[in-house]
mmCIF file of C-alpha atoms and ligand atoms in Angstrom:
data_model
loop_
_atom_site.group_PDB
_atom_site.id
_atom_site.type_symbol
_atom_site.label_atom_id
_atom_site.label_comp_id
_atom_site.label_asym_id
_atom_site.label_seq_id
_atom_site.Cartn_x
_atom_site.Cartn_y
_atom_site.Cartn_z
ATOM 1 C CA MET A 1 -10.981 4.433 -1.514
ATOM 2 C CA ILE A 2 -8.518 4.367 1.345
ATOM 3 C CA LEU A 3 -6.170 6.392 -0.801
ATOM 4 C CA MET A 4 -8.465 9.379 -0.378
ATOM 5 C CA LYS A 5 -7.784 9.524 3.346
ATOM 6 C CA ILE A 6 -5.681 12.613 3.888
ATOM 7 C CA LYS A 7 -4.678 13.739 7.322
ATOM 8 C CA PRO A 8 -5.461 17.387 8.051
ATOM 9 C CA CYS A 9 -2.083 17.837 9.738
ATOM 10 C CA LEU A 10 -0.450 17.689 6.322
ATOM 11 C CA ALA A 11 -1.417 21.298 5.940
ATOM 12 C CA ALA A 12 1.211 22.150 8.539
ATOM 13 C CA ILE A 13 4.351 22.071 6.453
ATOM 14 C CA VAL A 14 6.869 23.733 8.797
ATOM 15 C CA PRO A 15 8.231 23.797 11.359
ATOM 16 C CA LEU A 16 9.110 20.218 10.814
ATOM 17 C CA PHE A 17 9.173 18.894 14.339
ATOM 18 C CA LEU A 18 5.880 20.519 15.209
ATOM 19 C CA ALA A 19 4.354 18.845 12.184
ATOM 20 C CA VAL A 20 5.769 15.500 13.306
ATOM 21 C CA ALA A 21 4.380 15.928 16.796
ATOM 22 C CA GLY A 22 0.952 16.914 15.486
ATOM 23 C CA CYS A 23 0.686 13.955 13.156
ATOM 24 C CA SER A 24 1.939 11.497 15.765
ATOM 25 C CA ALA A 25 -0.677 12.671 18.207
ATOM 26 C CA GLY A 26 -3.326 12.128 15.554
ATOM 27 C CA ALA A 27 -2.205 8.524 15.141
ATOM 28 C CA ALA A 28 -2.150 7.796 18.870
ATOM 29 C CA SER A 29 -5.234 5.608 18.671
ATOM 30 C CA ASP A 30 -3.305 3.156 16.498
ATOM 31 C CA PRO A 31 -0.669 1.372 18.571
ATOM 32 C CA SER A 32 0.838 -0.577 15.674
ATOM 33 C CA PRO A 33 4.295 0.167 14.218
ATOM 34 C CA GLY A 34 5.135 3.646 13.078
ATOM 35 C CA THR A 35 5.014 5.476 16.376
ATOM 36 C CA SER A 36 7.965 7.765 16.061
ATOM 37 C CA THR A 37 10.351 8.951 18.708
ATOM 38 C CA PRO A 38 9.580 12.627 19.432
ATOM 39 C CA GLY A 39 12.038 14.960 17.761
ATOM 40 C CA THR A 40 13.040 12.513 15.048
ATOM 41 C CA LEU A 41 12.201 12.540 11.372
ATOM 42 C CA ARG A 42 9.587 9.975 10.483
ATOM 43 C CA VAL A 43 10.846 7.944 7.532
ATOM 44 C CA VAL A 44 8.777 5.289 5.776
ATOM 45 C CA ALA A 45 10.589 2.691 3.658
ATOM 46 C CA GLY A 46 8.950 0.451 1.063
ATOM 47 C CA LEU A 47 10.937 -2.684 1.841
ATOM 48 C CA TYR A 48 13.787 -3.990 3.953
ATOM 49 C CA PRO A 49 16.869 -2.892 1.955
ATOM 50 C CA LEU A 50 15.588 0.684 2.004
ATOM 51 C CA GLU A 51 14.796 0.432 5.714
ATOM 52 C CA TYR A 52 18.388 -0.736 6.250
ATOM 53 C CA LEU A 53 19.691 2.311 4.397
ATOM 54 C CA ALA A 54 17.407 4.719 6.226
ATOM 55 C CA ASP A 55 18.354 3.299 9.633
ATOM 56 C CA ALA A 56 22.062 3.407 8.882
ATOM 57 C CA VAL A 57 22.129 6.870 7.313
ATOM 58 C CA GLY A 58 19.507 8.495 9.527
ATOM 59 C CA GLY A 59 20.831 7.054 12.775
ATOM 60 C CA ASP A 60 19.336 8.563 15.926
ATOM 61 C CA ARG A 61 17.736 11.413 14.010
ATOM 62 C CA VAL A 62 15.119 9.237 12.298
ATOM 63 C CA THR A 63 12.420 6.717 13.135
ATOM 64 C CA VAL A 64 11.985 4.254 10.279
ATOM 65 C CA GLU A 65 8.905 2.240 9.466
ATOM 66 C CA ASN A 66 9.130 -0.589 6.915
ATOM 67 C CA LEU A 67 5.862 -1.028 4.960
ATOM 68 C CA THR A 68 6.725 -4.657 4.166
ATOM 69 C CA VAL A 69 6.025 -6.625 7.323
ATOM 70 C CA PRO A 70 8.937 -8.987 8.137
ATOM 71 C CA GLY A 71 8.312 -12.443 6.731
ATOM 72 C CA THR A 72 6.105 -11.220 3.900
ATOM 73 C CA GLU A 73 7.228 -10.865 0.355
ATOM 74 C CA PRO A 74 7.629 -7.279 -0.935
ATOM 75 C CA HIS A 75 6.569 -7.707 -4.565
ATOM 76 C CA ASP A 76 3.073 -6.333 -5.150
ATOM 77 C CA LEU A 77 2.627 -5.380 -1.514
ATOM 78 C CA GLU A 78 -0.872 -4.325 -0.418
ATOM 79 C CA LEU A 79 -1.080 -1.444 2.061
ATOM 80 C CA THR A 80 -3.414 -1.197 5.018
ATOM 81 C CA ALA A 81 -5.312 2.041 5.606
ATOM 82 C CA ARG A 82 -2.952 2.750 8.486
ATOM 83 C CA GLN A 83 0.075 2.326 6.236
ATOM 84 C CA VAL A 84 -1.403 4.656 3.621
ATOM 85 C CA ALA A 85 -1.811 7.196 6.406
ATOM 86 C CA ALA A 86 1.787 6.571 7.511
ATOM 87 C CA VAL A 87 2.982 7.371 3.982
ATOM 88 C CA ALA A 88 0.929 10.567 4.009
ATOM 89 C CA GLU A 89 2.295 11.617 7.408
ATOM 90 C CA ALA A 90 5.941 10.728 6.821
ATOM 91 C CA ASP A 91 8.625 13.367 6.599
ATOM 92 C CA LEU A 92 10.267 11.211 3.956
ATOM 93 C CA VAL A 93 9.136 8.160 2.013
ATOM 94 C CA VAL A 94 11.955 6.072 0.526
ATOM 95 C CA PHE A 95 10.562 3.778 -2.125
ATOM 96 C CA GLU A 96 11.316 2.040 -5.394
ATOM 97 C CA ARG A 97 8.895 2.974 -8.139
ATOM 98 C CA THR A 98 7.279 0.045 -10.038
ATOM 99 C CA LEU A 99 8.282 -2.639 -7.491
ATOM 100 C CA GLN A 100 5.335 -1.906 -5.195
ATOM 101 C CA PRO A 101 2.512 -0.165 -7.092
ATOM 102 C CA ALA A 102 0.462 0.334 -3.905
ATOM 103 C CA VAL A 103 3.306 2.413 -2.462
ATOM 104 C CA ASP A 104 3.573 4.370 -5.724
ATOM 105 C CA ASP A 105 -0.150 5.130 -5.489
ATOM 106 C CA ALA A 106 0.086 6.222 -1.855
ATOM 107 C CA VAL A 107 3.014 8.520 -2.623
ATOM 108 C CA ASP A 108 1.297 9.998 -5.673
ATOM 109 C CA THR A 109 -1.975 10.550 -3.813
ATOM 110 C CA ALA A 110 -0.532 12.172 -0.691
ATOM 111 C CA PRO A 111 0.116 15.890 -1.245
ATOM 112 C CA ALA A 112 3.277 17.804 -0.330
ATOM 113 C CA ARG A 113 5.291 14.726 0.485
ATOM 114 C CA ARG A 114 9.033 14.363 0.436
ATOM 115 C CA ALA A 115 9.548 11.133 -1.413
ATOM 116 C CA LEU A 116 12.800 9.631 -2.639
ATOM 117 C CA ASP A 117 12.356 7.176 -5.491
ATOM 118 C CA VAL A 118 15.615 5.220 -5.453
ATOM 119 C CA THR A 119 15.354 4.456 -9.173
ATOM 120 C CA THR A 120 16.145 8.138 -9.776
ATOM 121 C CA ILE A 121 19.589 7.399 -8.261
ATOM 122 C CA VAL A 122 20.169 3.895 -9.618
ATOM 123 C CA PRO A 123 18.242 3.303 -12.864
ATOM 124 C CA LEU A 124 16.613 -0.099 -13.200
ATOM 125 C CA VAL A 125 17.786 -2.526 -15.867
ATOM 126 C CA ASP A 126 15.509 -4.386 -18.269
ATOM 127 C CA ARG A 127 16.289 -8.048 -18.169
ATOM 128 C CA ASP A 128 15.366 -11.082 -20.210
ATOM 129 C CA THR A 129 15.226 -13.914 -17.701
ATOM 130 C CA SER A 130 14.648 -16.742 -20.131
ATOM 131 C CA VAL A 131 17.089 -19.630 -19.960
ATOM 132 C CA ALA A 132 17.617 -19.649 -23.704
ATOM 133 C CA ALA A 133 18.575 -16.001 -23.934
ATOM 134 C CA GLU A 134 20.955 -16.142 -20.990
ATOM 135 C CA GLU A 135 22.674 -19.419 -21.461
ATOM 136 C CA THR A 136 22.540 -20.483 -25.064
ATOM 137 C CA PRO A 137 22.930 -17.448 -27.321
ATOM 138 C CA GLY A 138 21.310 -17.921 -30.700
ATOM 139 C CA ALA A 139 19.092 -20.750 -29.554
ATOM 140 C CA GLU A 140 15.505 -20.771 -30.739
ATOM 141 C CA GLU A 141 12.984 -20.158 -27.996
ATOM 142 C CA SER A 142 9.624 -21.828 -27.828
ATOM 143 C CA GLU A 143 6.708 -19.415 -27.924
ATOM 144 C CA ALA A 144 4.857 -21.782 -25.624
ATOM 145 C CA ASP A 145 7.270 -21.173 -22.765
ATOM 146 C CA ASP A 146 6.122 -18.681 -20.167
ATOM 147 C CA HIS A 147 9.405 -16.808 -20.093
ATOM 148 C CA ASP A 148 9.645 -13.239 -18.930
ATOM 149 C CA HIS A 149 10.941 -10.996 -21.666
ATOM 150 C CA GLY A 150 12.225 -7.496 -21.279
ATOM 151 C CA ASP A 151 10.836 -6.974 -17.787
ATOM 152 C CA THR A 152 12.357 -4.369 -15.537
ATOM 153 C CA ASP A 153 14.447 -5.919 -12.791
ATOM 154 C CA PRO A 154 13.762 -4.251 -9.419
ATOM 155 C CA HIS A 155 16.481 -6.004 -7.368
ATOM 156 C CA LEU A 156 19.057 -3.231 -7.550
ATOM 157 C CA TRP A 157 20.055 -3.645 -3.877
ATOM 158 C CA LEU A 158 21.811 -6.954 -4.593
ATOM 159 C CA ASP A 159 24.765 -5.025 -6.041
ATOM 160 C CA PRO A 160 26.440 -3.510 -2.945
ATOM 161 C CA THR A 161 27.841 -0.627 -4.984
ATOM 162 C CA ASN A 162 24.275 0.415 -5.827
ATOM 163 C CA MET A 163 23.584 0.555 -2.096
ATOM 164 C CA ILE A 164 26.548 2.904 -1.684
ATOM 165 C CA ASP A 165 25.065 5.282 -4.260
ATOM 166 C CA LEU A 166 21.698 5.108 -2.497
ATOM 167 C CA ALA A 167 23.308 5.803 0.891
ATOM 168 C CA HIS A 168 24.861 9.019 -0.389
ATOM 169 C CA GLY A 169 21.659 10.050 -2.166
ATOM 170 C CA LEU A 170 19.640 9.411 0.974
ATOM 171 C CA ALA A 171 22.083 11.445 3.070
ATOM 172 C CA ASP A 172 21.604 14.382 0.704
ATOM 173 C CA GLU A 173 17.822 14.031 0.870
ATOM 174 C CA LEU A 174 17.754 13.868 4.669
ATOM 175 C CA ALA A 175 20.097 16.845 4.876
ATOM 176 C CA SER A 176 17.782 18.907 2.712
ATOM 177 C CA ILE A 177 14.890 18.132 5.061
ATOM 178 C CA ASP A 178 16.916 18.486 8.268
ATOM 179 C CA PRO A 179 19.946 20.749 7.613
ATOM 180 C CA ASP A 180 21.042 20.589 11.267
ATOM 181 C CA GLY A 181 21.745 16.886 10.770
ATOM 182 C CA ALA A 182 23.655 17.235 7.510
ATOM 183 C CA THR A 183 27.090 16.377 8.912
ATOM 184 C CA VAL A 184 25.664 13.391 10.802
ATOM 185 C CA TYR A 185 23.927 12.028 7.698
ATOM 186 C CA THR A 186 27.062 12.463 5.600
ATOM 187 C CA ALA A 187 29.227 10.744 8.212
ATOM 188 C CA ASN A 188 26.745 7.887 8.632
ATOM 189 C CA ALA A 189 26.589 7.372 4.860
ATOM 190 C CA GLU A 190 30.376 7.321 4.735
ATOM 191 C CA THR A 191 30.562 4.680 7.479
ATOM 192 C CA LEU A 192 27.992 2.549 5.676
ATOM 193 C CA ALA A 193 29.790 3.026 2.363
ATOM 194 C CA GLN A 194 32.985 1.634 3.892
ATOM 195 C CA ARG A 195 31.130 -1.448 5.120
ATOM 196 C CA LEU A 196 29.573 -1.925 1.685
ATOM 197 C CA ASN A 197 32.891 -1.343 -0.060
ATOM 198 C CA ASP A 198 34.394 -4.116 2.074
ATOM 199 C CA LEU A 199 31.469 -6.339 1.092
ATOM 200 C CA ASP A 200 31.978 -5.547 -2.592
ATOM 201 C CA ALA A 201 35.690 -6.332 -2.295
ATOM 202 C CA ALA A 202 34.910 -9.642 -0.580
ATOM 203 C CA PHE A 203 32.565 -10.612 -3.426
ATOM 204 C CA SER A 204 35.069 -9.574 -6.110
ATOM 205 C CA THR A 205 37.895 -11.525 -4.499
ATOM 206 C CA GLY A 206 35.787 -14.475 -3.381
ATOM 207 C CA LEU A 207 34.217 -15.012 -6.797
ATOM 208 C CA ALA A 208 37.287 -14.275 -8.908
ATOM 209 C CA THR A 209 38.385 -17.871 -9.465
ATOM 210 C CA CYS A 210 35.584 -20.428 -9.677
ATOM 211 C CA GLN A 211 35.055 -23.732 -11.448
ATOM 212 C CA ARG A 212 31.591 -22.560 -12.551
ATOM 213 C CA ARG A 213 30.095 -19.095 -13.049
ATOM 214 C CA THR A 214 26.427 -20.090 -13.450
ATOM 215 C CA PHE A 215 23.994 -20.572 -10.566
ATOM 216 C CA ILE A 216 20.334 -21.621 -10.320
ATOM 217 C CA THR A 217 17.953 -19.418 -8.301
ATOM 218 C CA SER A 218 14.270 -19.538 -7.407
ATOM 219 C CA HIS A 219 13.254 -16.152 -8.821
ATOM 220 C CA ALA A 220 15.394 -13.904 -10.971
ATOM 221 C CA ALA A 221 16.539 -11.626 -8.164
ATOM 222 C CA PHE A 222 20.275 -11.819 -8.686
ATOM 223 C CA GLY A 223 20.802 -10.122 -12.043
ATOM 224 C CA TYR A 224 22.543 -7.052 -10.595
ATOM 225 C CA LEU A 225 24.763 -9.273 -8.460
ATOM 226 C CA ALA A 226 25.558 -11.490 -11.446
ATOM 227 C CA ASP A 227 26.372 -8.452 -13.599
ATOM 228 C CA ARG A 228 28.669 -6.996 -10.963
ATOM 229 C CA TYR A 229 30.662 -10.175 -10.353
ATOM 230 C CA ASP A 230 30.616 -11.724 -13.815
ATOM 231 C CA LEU A 231 28.244 -14.565 -12.953
ATOM 232 C CA ALA A 232 25.146 -15.879 -14.756
ATOM 233 C CA GLN A 233 21.891 -16.722 -13.033
ATOM 234 C CA ILE A 234 19.359 -19.248 -14.252
ATOM 235 C CA SER A 235 16.040 -18.610 -12.534
ATOM 236 C CA ILE A 236 13.323 -21.191 -12.039
ATOM 237 C CA SER A 237 10.616 -18.507 -12.122
ATOM 238 C CA GLY A 238 10.840 -14.994 -13.498
ATOM 239 C CA LEU A 239 11.408 -11.622 -11.849
ATOM 240 C CA ALA A 240 8.458 -12.096 -9.476
ATOM 241 C CA PRO A 241 8.649 -15.003 -7.038
ATOM 242 C CA ASP A 242 5.065 -16.216 -7.456
ATOM 243 C CA ALA A 243 5.447 -17.234 -11.101
ATOM 244 C CA MET A 244 5.234 -21.015 -11.467
ATOM 245 C CA PRO A 245 7.676 -22.528 -13.945
ATOM 246 C CA SER A 246 6.385 -24.500 -16.900
ATOM 247 C CA PRO A 247 7.408 -28.155 -17.305
ATOM 248 C CA ALA A 248 9.448 -27.048 -20.313
ATOM 249 C CA ARG A 249 11.283 -24.536 -18.165
ATOM 250 C CA ILE A 250 12.062 -27.161 -15.542
ATOM 251 C CA ALA A 251 13.343 -29.525 -18.235
ATOM 252 C CA GLU A 252 15.574 -26.772 -19.646
ATOM 253 C CA ILE A 253 17.025 -26.021 -16.235
ATOM 254 C CA THR A 254 17.683 -29.676 -15.508
ATOM 255 C CA THR A 255 19.487 -30.075 -18.838
ATOM 256 C CA LEU A 256 21.569 -26.956 -18.273
ATOM 257 C CA ALA A 257 22.490 -28.076 -14.775
ATOM 258 C CA HIS A 258 23.903 -31.299 -16.193
ATOM 259 C CA ASP A 259 25.600 -29.615 -19.153
ATOM 260 C CA GLU A 260 27.337 -27.047 -16.965
ATOM 261 C CA GLY A 261 28.116 -29.368 -14.081
ATOM 262 C CA LEU A 262 26.131 -27.327 -11.575
ATOM 263 C CA THR A 263 25.883 -28.658 -8.044
ATOM 264 C CA THR A 264 23.171 -26.658 -6.326
ATOM 265 C CA VAL A 265 19.649 -25.313 -6.722
ATOM 266 C CA PHE A 266 19.213 -22.220 -4.570
ATOM 267 C CA PHE A 267 15.967 -21.387 -2.814
ATOM 268 C CA GLU A 268 14.917 -18.405 -0.699
ATOM 269 C CA THR A 269 13.803 -17.792 2.854
ATOM 270 C CA LEU A 270 10.521 -15.979 2.074
ATOM 271 C CA THR A 271 9.105 -18.339 -0.539
ATOM 272 C CA SER A 272 8.378 -22.057 -0.591
ATOM 273 C CA PRO A 273 11.393 -24.257 -1.433
ATOM 274 C CA GLU A 274 9.119 -26.893 -2.954
ATOM 275 C CA VAL A 275 9.866 -26.288 -6.639
ATOM 276 C CA ALA A 276 13.594 -25.904 -6.021
ATOM 277 C CA GLU A 277 13.645 -29.114 -4.007
ATOM 278 C CA THR A 278 11.750 -31.000 -6.708
ATOM 279 C CA ILE A 279 14.151 -29.888 -9.424
ATOM 280 C CA ALA A 280 17.155 -30.629 -7.240
ATOM 281 C CA ARG A 281 15.896 -34.100 -6.411
ATOM 282 C CA ASP A 282 15.114 -34.930 -10.049
ATOM 283 C CA ALA A 283 18.493 -33.648 -11.213
ATOM 284 C CA GLY A 284 20.481 -35.109 -8.325
ATOM 285 C CA LEU A 285 21.608 -31.711 -7.052
ATOM 286 C CA ALA A 286 21.945 -30.172 -3.608
ATOM 287 C CA THR A 287 19.852 -27.257 -2.339
ATOM 288 C CA ASP A 288 21.052 -24.215 -0.419
ATOM 289 C CA VAL A 289 19.776 -20.766 0.497
ATOM 290 C CA LEU A 290 20.553 -17.713 -1.622
ATOM 291 C CA ASP A 291 18.702 -14.826 -0.029
ATOM 292 C CA PRO A 292 17.457 -11.914 -2.163
ATOM 293 C CA VAL A 293 17.416 -9.842 1.045
ATOM 294 C CA GLU A 294 13.811 -8.788 0.518
ATOM 295 C CA GLY A 295 13.074 -9.156 4.231
ATOM 296 C CA ILE A 296 14.574 -10.355 7.520
ATOM 297 C CA THR A 297 13.069 -13.221 9.503
ATOM 298 C CA ASP A 298 14.221 -15.797 12.048
ATOM 299 C CA GLN A 299 15.118 -17.948 9.039
ATOM 300 C CA SER A 300 17.521 -15.368 7.637
ATOM 301 C CA HIS A 301 21.209 -16.312 7.613
ATOM 302 C CA GLY A 302 22.234 -13.030 9.189
ATOM 303 C CA SER A 303 20.749 -10.129 11.095
ATOM 304 C CA ASP A 304 21.109 -7.402 8.466
ATOM 305 C CA TYR A 305 21.773 -6.756 4.784
ATOM 306 C CA ALA A 306 25.554 -7.026 5.013
ATOM 307 C CA GLU A 307 25.522 -10.241 7.057
ATOM 308 C CA ILE A 308 23.040 -11.926 4.728
ATOM 309 C CA MET A 309 25.082 -10.871 1.718
ATOM 310 C CA GLU A 310 28.172 -12.416 3.345
ATOM 311 C CA SER A 311 26.187 -15.619 3.793
ATOM 312 C CA ASN A 312 25.174 -15.425 0.123
ATOM 313 C CA LEU A 313 28.834 -15.110 -0.832
ATOM 314 C CA THR A 314 29.720 -18.209 1.175
ATOM 315 C CA ALA A 315 26.901 -20.153 -0.498
ATOM 316 C CA LEU A 316 27.896 -19.035 -4.000
ATOM 317 C CA ARG A 317 31.564 -19.883 -3.406
ATOM 318 C CA SER A 318 30.624 -23.336 -2.217
ATOM 319 C CA ALA A 319 28.181 -24.081 -5.051
ATOM 320 C CA ASN A 320 30.504 -22.796 -7.762
ATOM 321 C CA GLY A 321 33.767 -24.257 -6.501
ATOM 322 C CA CYS A 322 35.540 -20.957 -5.935
ATOM 323 C CA SER A 323 39.063 -20.982 -4.548
HETATM 324 ZN ZN1 LIG B 401 12.289 -10.223 -5.892
#
């Protein structure tokens, strides 16, 4: 029902800044996040990695609101009525279709929106996250196991080169909305791309020579990273972090850890480490953090995407004996 709430100021399409001012005034009774700086484009991002991109590329010309509150988990996000209104009032919504159906609904319901679905720039990959399929080709799989099969993997931001493509695509989108800022957006995207290129080079070099190439994660967030750097992830749960592993799955992982000489079970900052810690204890392994960068909190090992990814690289190098 809240999806039907459409702000009358949407009828004012141009001029842009007048429309921004009008909508902001209408939201003045709500002091929560989303109040935009006058004269800036109001950008709404579905989750942290897209907020990071929008901040970096938009710079001073945008005010960015992240729909996923820091410390909460972005999969299957629910939107408040105020957030639905924020989507409707935004000059640009940057989102990832299928990851957050409530955001998809808000974008589809709001008329005359500029919305950038990042999967139109970087297509999502279907991924089989079962242990058997990834690690023991040809092995028979038990039908009783609650493996995820052929699900679409939303975690495209964990390959830094995908983020470079998104930065350039976002710059183009912002420039089409705000042509006066085109050179700024292009320059900002270029600066970010250099940072991300350095990150990509650090991963390529840092993970080139390792004693092991397999790592154990909580949920199957690291497929794009593994593809990029020739690693293999074994995930305790599937593509969504709330899936509980079956006892059979846990037994499989424990066996694989021993067979492959793995040292570490990785857990995340936004979800409970309990299952990872149990498996690690039973298998005599260490635990460490591998962050899917789905949100930033006080627990994060870094203050932004690039810093957390550098921390991830350090953790992977340590766990896998990379020289
Ligand atoms: Zn995830």
